[in-house]
Each structure stands twice: as C-alpha cells, then as structure tokens.
Amino acid sequence: MATQDKPRLDPVTARAVIDPTSYAAWDPLLDTFDRLREEMPVAWVEASEDAVHPPFWLLTRYDDAMRVSKDNATFLNNPRTVVFSLTEGIEFAKQFSGGSEHMVASLVTFDAPIHMKYRKLTQEWFMPKNLRGIEDEIRKIAQATVQRMIDAGPELDFCKLVSAPYPLHVVMQILGVPEEDEPRMLMLTQQLFGGSDEDLNQSGIKDLPPDVITQIVAGAVKDFEAYFAKLTAEKRANPSGDVASTIANAMVDGEPLNDRDMMGYYIIVAAAGHDTTSASTAGAMLALAQDPEQWAKVKADRSLLPGIVEEAIRWTTPVQHFMRTAAEDTEVGGQKIAKGDWLMINYVAANHDPAVFDDPRHFDAARSPNRHLAFGAGAHQCLGLHLARLEMRILFETLLDRIDSVELAGEPARSKSTFVGGLKTLPLRIKAI
Ligand code: HEM
C-alpha cells in the first residue's frame, strides 16, 4: 500500500504520541487517545524532522491491542526492537549487540519456540503456590519500609521512601542479589527505563539529546553485565534456591545459556520487577490519598484491597507500550497491515478505552470486571503479575495497619518516559496510629 493511502497521523499528533513529556503530562495524552480511537484507531505514525524513527501503527482500541497481544504467530517480538526507539537508538543497539535491534536479549525479545523454553526455566518460581512460601519475607520487607516511612513523617515523598525501594528490595531478594548492591541496581534500572527524565536517568540534565540517552542506557547494560557475570560465578559455585541460581545453572536443549541470553534474563527479572510495581504502588497511594472515604472504607474492610490493587494497576498502566512486528500481511481493526510492519500496543490507550471501561479516568475501586491489559496478554503476559499483586496487597495491609490518615502534601509528578512510566514524586502528609 502506498504511504499516502494509509490513515496517517498529522505531524503534531505523531510527535505527541512518541514524546516522553506527553506521558508526564498524562491527561492531554489521554485526550489524544480518545480522539484517535474514534477517528483513526489504527493510525500510521511517521517520523518528524526532530524525532526520526521507523514508522509504525499505533493501536488505541482495547480489542485491537488484545488481538495483537494474543496472536503471537502473526505478531512477533524478535524481528525488531520491542520498545519504541528513535532510529539513532536502534542503530546504536545494533552496533552494541553485533547486529540485533535488541540491546538486551531476553524473554520479551524471543518468539516461539525458544521463548517458552526460556520462560519455563523460571515460570514456576513466580506462580502463586511458590510465592506463598515467600509471603512472610515480603511482609517483613513491607513492615520495615513502613516503619522507615513513619520515622521520616509526618511529611515525606512516598516514591522515595516506599514505592521505589520496596519492590526493588523484594525482587533483589528473589533474585539473590545482596542488599548492599541494591542502590547500584536501582540506579541501573532507572537509567535503563528512565528515558529522557533527568531525575531517573541520573544525568540531572533536562532534554538530553537522544544519542546521550542511548549511551546512558548502553552504559547501564554494560554495568549490569559486569555485575551479573560475577553473580553467575558465585551461583554456579554455591547454588541456592533463588532465581539467579536457577538462571546461572539453567540448561536449554542440553546446553547452558550463552552469556548474552543469561545476562538478558537477569536484567529482565531485575528491571521488570520493580519500577513497574513502584509505579502501580504509588498510583494506588495517590488514589487513596485523594479519597479519604475510600481509605476509611478499606481500613474497615480489607476484602476491598484486591479490587483497589487491580484498579491501581489499570489506572496507572506502568508499562505504557510494547512493539510487535507483523510476520505476514494481515489486518487489524479493518486496517491492512503489511508483513514487516511495526506496531505499537499502547496499553495506556487500551486501558482507557470507554468501550470496555466505564469512565476510564476515574479510579473505581469496585470496578468489576476489570480485564485490563496492564500485564499484557498472550504468550508474553507478565511473568511477575502474581508477585506484583501480592507485593501491593501486603504493603497496603501493612500501611492500613499502621497509618491512620493520609493526604497529599504537594503536587505529585510523573516521569518523562514513553516506556515504563508513573509517579516519580508523591508528597504526602501522614498520621501514624
Ligand atoms: C512482561 C507489565 C511487574 C517480570 C510484562 C509485560 C507487561 C508487564 C505489559 C509484557 C506483556 C506482553 O507482551 O503481553 C508489568 C506491570 C507490573 C509488572 C504493570 C507491575 C504492576 C513485574 C514483576 C516481575 C515482572 C514484579 C517479576 C520479576 C516480567 C517478565 C516479563 C514481563 C519477566 C517478560 C515475559 C515474557 O516475555 O514472557 N510485564 N509487569 N513484571 N514482566 Fe511484568
């Protein structure tokens, strides 16, 4: 199909939907998605002069996002990068990796049949049955975190004191990374996912050019690799029950994992497991801090908590998109898609589709059903979804036990990132019990 026949986004909207600052501003972006769902639900997004990237299809309807997520034979993860990047970033990744568009090779970059073989290595670990065995450990981490918050009160930044360190600590325990190395892991994952946000990418410099951001990401990957090479040696010499020992000693088709695949496995577990849960945890707290009635209700009736957790995950949608590549000529939502085309599953847009969620911008603790797409769907559906829910439930149980009331003490701020996003500061005033 000739480019001019495609439903193309106008240049201003095309720029806005890939601009990290749009994700920080949030509401205007949701307005854009609302308009696109009506006017151009499968929209062709082309580069602008100041943001050069390969063109792609942007999906804003829930049904289309679901269909593409579930059809893992037609929509592949491996051929091209799964996280939206400017052309410069893609070229850099190719140089860095020796030809692949993926800076890191991991579960999210594999397709069948290799994907399932790798996923099975750790899948059991993240199932509810196994997680029950670490609930007490998670509760201890939650209790210590809430104590630190109370000690710092009555005014504090919930992101800095609770929602950032808590999931990090949990996932590092699971992985088997010693506590003293956690600050380094936090810095590296934030550099990996922080995009152009000067606070998260640790540069402190606003509006860094894309080539510098790419180099920050590459530096983080290299540092991760050096760290995990050392950890592999230790876990091979002294294997224990943690996930790092499983990865270090894993065999696929009778062979140990090669270095790139092994590093990618550690990195995805380390990185996917905390900034995401941090964002949904902070979102849940924001919703409760803005609604004292809801706080009182759930304090009196803890059976409301799972609904609040689920709604916070939808409302925040911490993973904002993933990309797919069409394996063949096909069709999505009535739009022809050519083999090789790149598509963006925008989970933020899907989770705010009014055809599926009544009044989608409203935080509705009683929303039922709540079949959101924040964890994706299909073969790549989030491996850590039970862990994320469990961590949030335990933390909020602890908070409700220890905190009498909570209110906003300033303006919360969202991070500038197209990929993993959410609150980066949440100023609160608390009254401990
Ligand atoms: C994959 C979201 C927490 C580990 C994913 C995907 C999404 C996602 C959208 C891709 C799904 C798809 O392509 O269909 C989230 C959210 C979280 C969260 C919103 C928190 C609220 C976690 C945690 C872990 C984790 C705690 C645990 C370590 C992974 C892994 C994958 C993944 C390993 C790759 C799975 C695969 O490709 O087979 N997550 N995640 N995530 N997530 Fe999560």
mmCIF file of C-alpha atoms in Angstrom, residues 26-191:
data_model
loop_
_atom_site.group_PDB
_atom_site.id
_atom_site.type_symbol
_atom_site.label_atom_id
_atom_site.label_comp_id
_atom_site.label_asym_id
_atom_site.label_seq_id
_atom_site.Cartn_x
_atom_site.Cartn_y
_atom_site.Cartn_z
ATOM 1 C CA TRP A 26 -0.845 12.447 31.001
ATOM 2 C CA ASP A 27 -4.353 13.978 30.599
ATOM 3 C CA PRO A 28 -3.715 15.660 27.212
ATOM 4 C CA LEU A 29 -2.297 12.321 26.017
ATOM 5 C CA LEU A 30 -5.474 10.536 27.145
ATOM 6 C CA ASP A 31 -7.475 13.172 25.226
ATOM 7 C CA THR A 32 -5.429 12.374 22.121
ATOM 8 C CA PHE A 33 -6.027 8.650 22.516
ATOM 9 C CA ASP A 34 -9.769 9.265 22.961
ATOM 10 C CA ARG A 35 -9.843 11.210 19.698
ATOM 11 C CA LEU A 36 -7.787 8.621 17.829
ATOM 12 C CA ARG A 37 -9.948 5.719 18.997
ATOM 13 C CA GLU A 38 -12.879 7.481 17.329
ATOM 14 C CA GLU A 39 -11.189 8.889 14.242
ATOM 15 C CA MET A 40 -8.220 6.642 13.468
ATOM 16 C CA PRO A 41 -7.975 3.638 15.804
ATOM 17 C CA VAL A 42 -5.172 2.073 13.783
ATOM 18 C CA ALA A 43 -3.009 5.046 12.844
ATOM 19 C CA TRP A 44 0.200 5.225 10.811
ATOM 20 C CA VAL A 45 2.793 7.262 12.716
ATOM 21 C CA GLU A 46 5.648 8.744 10.741
ATOM 22 C CA ALA A 47 8.795 10.494 11.909
ATOM 23 C CA SER A 48 9.123 14.210 12.267
ATOM 24 C CA GLU A 49 12.248 16.209 11.485
ATOM 25 C CA ASP A 50 13.340 16.411 15.096
ATOM 26 C CA ALA A 51 12.398 12.837 16.018
ATOM 27 C CA VAL A 52 13.450 10.346 13.361
ATOM 28 C CA HIS A 53 12.126 6.838 13.832
ATOM 29 C CA PRO A 54 10.831 3.971 11.706
ATOM 30 C CA PRO A 55 7.108 4.399 11.015
ATOM 31 C CA PHE A 56 4.653 2.246 12.950
ATOM 32 C CA TRP A 57 0.962 1.507 13.511
ATOM 33 C CA LEU A 58 -0.427 2.925 16.749
ATOM 34 C CA LEU A 59 -3.299 0.886 18.207
ATOM 35 C CA THR A 60 -5.584 2.747 20.603
ATOM 36 C CA ARG A 61 -8.562 0.359 20.916
ATOM 37 C CA TYR A 62 -8.603 -2.307 23.603
ATOM 38 C CA ASP A 63 -9.882 -5.025 21.230
ATOM 39 C CA ASP A 64 -7.076 -4.423 18.723
ATOM 40 C CA ALA A 65 -4.422 -4.376 21.460
ATOM 41 C CA MET A 66 -5.805 -7.644 22.832
ATOM 42 C CA ARG A 67 -5.965 -9.318 19.416
ATOM 43 C CA VAL A 68 -2.355 -8.411 18.557
ATOM 44 C CA SER A 69 -1.102 -9.419 22.031
ATOM 45 C CA LYS A 70 -2.725 -12.848 21.801
ATOM 46 C CA ASP A 71 -1.782 -13.716 18.236
ATOM 47 C CA ASN A 72 1.877 -14.491 18.839
ATOM 48 C CA ALA A 73 2.284 -16.267 15.490
ATOM 49 C CA THR A 74 1.285 -13.253 13.393
ATOM 50 C CA PHE A 75 2.749 -10.537 15.630
ATOM 51 C CA LEU A 76 6.327 -11.252 16.592
ATOM 52 C CA ASN A 77 8.668 -9.822 19.210
ATOM 53 C CA ASN A 78 12.021 -10.804 17.815
ATOM 54 C CA PRO A 79 12.457 -9.214 14.367
ATOM 55 C CA ARG A 80 12.633 -5.595 15.574
ATOM 56 C CA THR A 81 13.000 -3.712 18.826
ATOM 57 C CA VAL A 82 10.093 -4.276 21.256
ATOM 58 C CA VAL A 83 10.491 -0.895 22.929
ATOM 59 C CA PHE A 84 9.907 2.184 20.781
ATOM 60 C CA SER A 85 13.227 3.814 19.858
ATOM 61 C CA LEU A 86 14.386 6.596 17.620
ATOM 62 C CA THR A 87 16.417 5.423 14.598
ATOM 63 C CA GLU A 88 19.598 6.640 16.250
ATOM 64 C CA GLY A 89 18.931 4.406 19.264
ATOM 65 C CA ILE A 90 18.182 1.412 17.043
ATOM 66 C CA GLU A 91 21.441 1.912 15.124
ATOM 67 C CA PHE A 92 23.351 2.196 18.368
ATOM 68 C CA ALA A 93 21.767 -1.025 19.686
ATOM 69 C CA LYS A 94 22.794 -2.831 16.503
ATOM 70 C CA GLN A 95 26.398 -1.733 16.900
ATOM 71 C CA PHE A 96 26.340 -2.607 20.575
ATOM 72 C CA SER A 97 24.840 -6.084 20.099
ATOM 73 C CA GLY A 98 26.572 -7.006 16.852
ATOM 74 C CA GLY A 99 23.515 -6.711 14.589
ATOM 75 C CA SER A 100 20.379 -7.175 16.679
ATOM 76 C CA GLU A 101 17.994 -4.275 17.319
ATOM 77 C CA HIS A 102 17.706 -5.510 20.894
ATOM 78 C CA MET A 103 20.244 -4.018 23.251
ATOM 79 C CA VAL A 104 19.495 -6.930 25.580
ATOM 80 C CA ALA A 105 18.282 -10.417 24.538
ATOM 81 C CA SER A 106 15.553 -11.524 26.932
ATOM 82 C CA LEU A 107 12.145 -13.172 27.251
ATOM 83 C CA VAL A 108 10.440 -10.154 25.692
ATOM 84 C CA THR A 109 12.656 -10.339 22.604
ATOM 85 C CA PHE A 110 12.196 -14.080 21.927
ATOM 86 C CA ASP A 111 9.471 -15.799 19.892
ATOM 87 C CA ALA A 112 8.352 -19.430 19.758
ATOM 88 C CA PRO A 113 9.777 -21.985 20.160
ATOM 89 C CA ILE A 114 12.735 -20.565 22.106
ATOM 90 C CA HIS A 115 10.593 -18.155 24.141
ATOM 91 C CA MET A 116 8.665 -20.877 26.002
ATOM 92 C CA LYS A 117 11.827 -22.880 26.692
ATOM 93 C CA TYR A 118 13.326 -19.855 28.425
ATOM 94 C CA ARG A 119 10.135 -18.825 30.166
ATOM 95 C CA LYS A 120 9.675 -22.306 31.647
ATOM 96 C CA LEU A 121 13.019 -22.033 33.414
ATOM 97 C CA THR A 122 11.640 -19.601 35.990
ATOM 98 C CA GLN A 123 7.854 -19.707 35.467
ATOM 99 C CA GLU A 124 7.162 -21.986 38.449
ATOM 100 C CA TRP A 125 9.047 -19.601 40.671
ATOM 101 C CA PHE A 126 6.537 -16.819 40.013
ATOM 102 C CA MET A 127 3.385 -18.915 40.478
ATOM 103 C CA PRO A 128 1.104 -18.259 43.496
ATOM 104 C CA LYS A 129 1.931 -21.639 45.041
ATOM 105 C CA ASN A 130 5.609 -20.842 45.217
ATOM 106 C CA LEU A 131 5.065 -17.213 46.186
ATOM 107 C CA ARG A 132 3.136 -18.313 49.276
ATOM 108 C CA GLY A 133 6.479 -19.561 50.587
ATOM 109 C CA ILE A 134 7.991 -16.067 50.490
ATOM 110 C CA GLU A 135 4.970 -14.123 51.787
ATOM 111 C CA ASP A 136 6.438 -13.808 55.284
ATOM 112 C CA GLU A 137 9.680 -12.480 53.887
ATOM 113 C CA ILE A 138 7.796 -9.915 51.777
ATOM 114 C CA ARG A 139 5.753 -8.883 54.830
ATOM 115 C CA LYS A 140 8.945 -8.237 56.800
ATOM 116 C CA ILE A 141 10.225 -6.012 53.989
ATOM 117 C CA ALA A 142 6.879 -4.181 53.933
ATOM 118 C CA GLN A 143 6.945 -3.680 57.704
ATOM 119 C CA ALA A 144 10.494 -2.295 57.671
ATOM 120 C CA THR A 145 9.612 0.020 54.773
ATOM 121 C CA VAL A 146 6.501 1.369 56.502
ATOM 122 C CA GLN A 147 8.475 1.881 59.708
ATOM 123 C CA ARG A 148 11.035 3.982 57.789
ATOM 124 C CA MET A 149 8.163 5.984 56.340
ATOM 125 C CA ILE A 150 6.669 6.629 59.774
ATOM 126 C CA ASP A 151 10.074 7.619 61.153
ATOM 127 C CA ALA A 152 10.502 10.123 58.319
ATOM 128 C CA GLY A 153 6.967 11.562 58.698
ATOM 129 C CA PRO A 154 4.710 13.372 59.018
ATOM 130 C CA GLU A 155 5.695 14.816 55.602
ATOM 131 C CA LEU A 156 7.518 12.646 53.107
ATOM 132 C CA ASP A 157 7.927 11.614 49.492
ATOM 133 C CA PHE A 158 6.157 8.262 49.179
ATOM 134 C CA CYS A 159 8.051 7.392 45.970
ATOM 135 C CA LYS A 160 11.460 7.911 47.502
ATOM 136 C CA LEU A 161 10.726 6.224 50.807
ATOM 137 C CA VAL A 162 8.273 3.470 49.929
ATOM 138 C CA SER A 163 7.210 2.778 46.370
ATOM 139 C CA ALA A 164 10.741 2.816 44.875
ATOM 140 C CA PRO A 165 12.733 0.869 47.498
ATOM 141 C CA TYR A 166 10.098 -1.715 48.483
ATOM 142 C CA PRO A 167 9.611 -3.649 45.202
ATOM 143 C CA LEU A 168 13.320 -3.304 44.495
ATOM 144 C CA HIS A 169 14.164 -4.961 47.772
ATOM 145 C CA VAL A 170 11.649 -7.766 47.145
ATOM 146 C CA VAL A 171 12.847 -8.546 43.632
ATOM 147 C CA MET A 172 16.506 -8.431 44.668
ATOM 148 C CA GLN A 173 15.800 -10.920 47.467
ATOM 149 C CA ILE A 174 14.091 -13.193 44.969
ATOM 150 C CA LEU A 175 16.927 -12.853 42.529
ATOM 151 C CA GLY A 176 19.530 -13.387 45.232
ATOM 152 C CA VAL A 177 21.329 -10.029 44.988
ATOM 153 C CA PRO A 178 22.905 -8.947 48.302
ATOM 154 C CA GLU A 179 21.320 -5.926 49.995
ATOM 155 C CA GLU A 180 24.420 -3.758 49.765
ATOM 156 C CA ASP A 181 24.262 -3.936 45.949
ATOM 157 C CA GLU A 182 20.676 -2.673 45.734
ATOM 158 C CA PRO A 183 21.486 1.058 45.291
ATOM 159 C CA ARG A 184 23.547 0.138 42.227
ATOM 160 C CA MET A 185 20.682 -1.979 40.855
ATOM 161 C CA LEU A 186 18.206 0.861 41.432
ATOM 162 C CA MET A 187 20.418 3.321 39.597
ATOM 163 C CA LEU A 188 20.979 0.963 36.672
ATOM 164 C CA THR A 189 17.312 0.047 36.195
ATOM 165 C CA GLN A 190 16.292 3.679 36.354
ATOM 166 C CA GLN A 191 18.900 4.517 33.732
#
